[in-house]
């Protein structure tokens, strides 16, 4: 069993309140979860209204599949346009 973990740092420029941030994150999280069948949640910067940290987890039996899924998730988040990707890190267990 191969587990892929990814931490994603986002900047939400159009957000002026925590409510705006939650709306944008809910959209991103729901879209990623439904398209890619991965676990995703906000894991940091919960009190900052223009920053967010998301955690993504993927489980598979092949390392190549895990890498492909994590790369596809990152591309999807970047293409979203509601939030700017600041940084991301991946770890394969």
Short mmCIF file of C-alpha atoms in Angstrom, two decimals:
data_model
loop_
_atom_site.label_atom_id
_atom_site.label_comp_id
_atom_site.label_asym_id
_atom_site.label_seq_id
_atom_site.Cartn_x
_atom_site.Cartn_y
_atom_site.Cartn_z
CA UNK A 1 0.00 0.00 0.00
CA UNK A 2 1.37 3.40 -1.03
CA UNK A 3 0.14 6.58 0.67
CA UNK A 4 0.68 10.00 -0.87
CA UNK A 5 0.39 13.13 1.25
CA UNK A 6 0.41 16.68 -0.04
CA UNK A 7 0.24 20.03 1.73
CA UNK A 8 -0.98 22.94 -0.39
CA UNK A 9 -0.56 26.63 0.56
CA UNK A 10 -3.06 29.00 -1.07
CA UNK A 11 -3.54 32.76 -1.23
CA UNK A 12 -7.16 33.86 -1.65
CA UNK A 13 -6.87 37.42 -2.92
CA UNK A 14 -10.58 38.07 -3.39
CA UNK A 15 -11.39 37.17 0.19
CA UNK A 16 -12.22 39.97 2.63
CA UNK A 17 -13.72 37.87 5.42
CA UNK A 18 -13.48 34.35 6.81
CA UNK A 19 -16.91 33.73 5.26
CA UNK A 20 -15.52 34.55 1.79
CA UNK A 21 -12.57 32.24 2.45
CA UNK A 22 -14.85 29.37 3.52
CA UNK A 23 -16.93 29.78 0.35
CA UNK A 24 -13.86 29.57 -1.90
CA UNK A 25 -12.36 26.64 0.01
CA UNK A 26 -15.65 24.73 0.03
CA UNK A 27 -15.79 25.09 -3.75
CA UNK A 28 -12.20 23.89 -4.21
CA UNK A 29 -12.52 21.03 -1.71
CA UNK A 30 -15.84 19.77 -3.12
CA UNK A 31 -14.55 19.91 -6.69
CA UNK A 32 -11.30 18.06 -5.92
CA UNK A 33 -13.04 15.48 -3.74
CA UNK A 34 -15.65 14.64 -6.38
CA UNK A 35 -13.29 14.61 -9.39
CA UNK A 36 -10.36 12.69 -7.96
CA UNK A 37 -11.71 10.58 -5.06
CA UNK A 38 -9.06 11.84 -2.63
CA UNK A 39 -9.24 12.96 0.98
CA UNK A 40 -8.84 16.73 1.28
CA UNK A 41 -9.36 19.16 4.16
CA UNK A 42 -8.23 22.53 5.47
CA UNK A 43 -5.40 21.78 7.90
CA UNK A 44 -3.90 25.17 8.73
CA UNK A 45 -4.22 28.96 8.67
CA UNK A 46 -7.88 28.68 9.67
CA UNK A 47 -7.98 32.13 11.26
CA UNK A 48 -6.35 33.97 8.35
CA UNK A 49 -8.88 35.19 5.78
CA UNK A 50 -6.54 35.33 2.76
CA UNK A 51 -4.38 32.25 3.41
CA UNK A 52 -5.26 28.57 3.52
CA UNK A 53 -3.41 25.30 3.97
CA UNK A 54 -5.01 22.19 2.53
CA UNK A 55 -4.00 18.60 3.17
CA UNK A 56 -4.56 15.94 0.49
CA UNK A 57 -4.17 12.17 0.90
CA UNK A 58 -4.21 9.42 -1.74
CA UNK A 59 -3.90 5.66 -1.27
CA UNK A 60 -2.99 3.25 -4.08
CA UNK A 61 -1.01 0.13 -4.78
CA UNK A 62 1.39 1.89 -7.19
CA UNK A 63 3.72 4.82 -6.57
CA UNK A 64 3.28 6.08 -10.14
CA UNK A 65 -0.49 6.27 -9.69
CA UNK A 66 -0.12 8.21 -6.42
CA UNK A 67 2.26 10.71 -8.08
CA UNK A 68 -0.07 11.10 -11.06
CA UNK A 69 -3.08 11.74 -8.80
CA UNK A 70 -1.27 14.34 -6.69
CA UNK A 71 0.03 16.14 -9.82
CA UNK A 72 -3.46 16.16 -11.31
CA UNK A 73 -4.93 17.58 -8.09
CA UNK A 74 -2.33 20.39 -8.05
CA UNK A 75 -3.07 21.26 -11.70
CA UNK A 76 -6.79 21.35 -10.94
CA UNK A 77 -6.32 23.68 -7.96
CA UNK A 78 -4.06 25.97 -10.03
CA UNK A 79 -6.57 26.06 -12.90
CA UNK A 80 -9.42 26.96 -10.53
CA UNK A 81 -8.58 30.67 -10.53
CA UNK A 82 -10.27 31.46 -7.20
CA UNK A 83 -7.06 30.96 -5.24
CA UNK A 84 -3.38 31.39 -6.06
CA UNK A 85 -1.03 28.49 -5.37
CA UNK A 86 1.81 29.69 -3.13
CA UNK A 87 3.57 26.41 -2.39
CA UNK A 88 3.03 22.68 -2.11
CA UNK A 89 4.96 19.71 -0.80
CA UNK A 90 4.44 16.01 -1.34
CA UNK A 91 5.47 12.96 0.62
CA UNK A 92 5.17 9.32 -0.38
CA UNK A 93 4.93 6.75 2.42
#
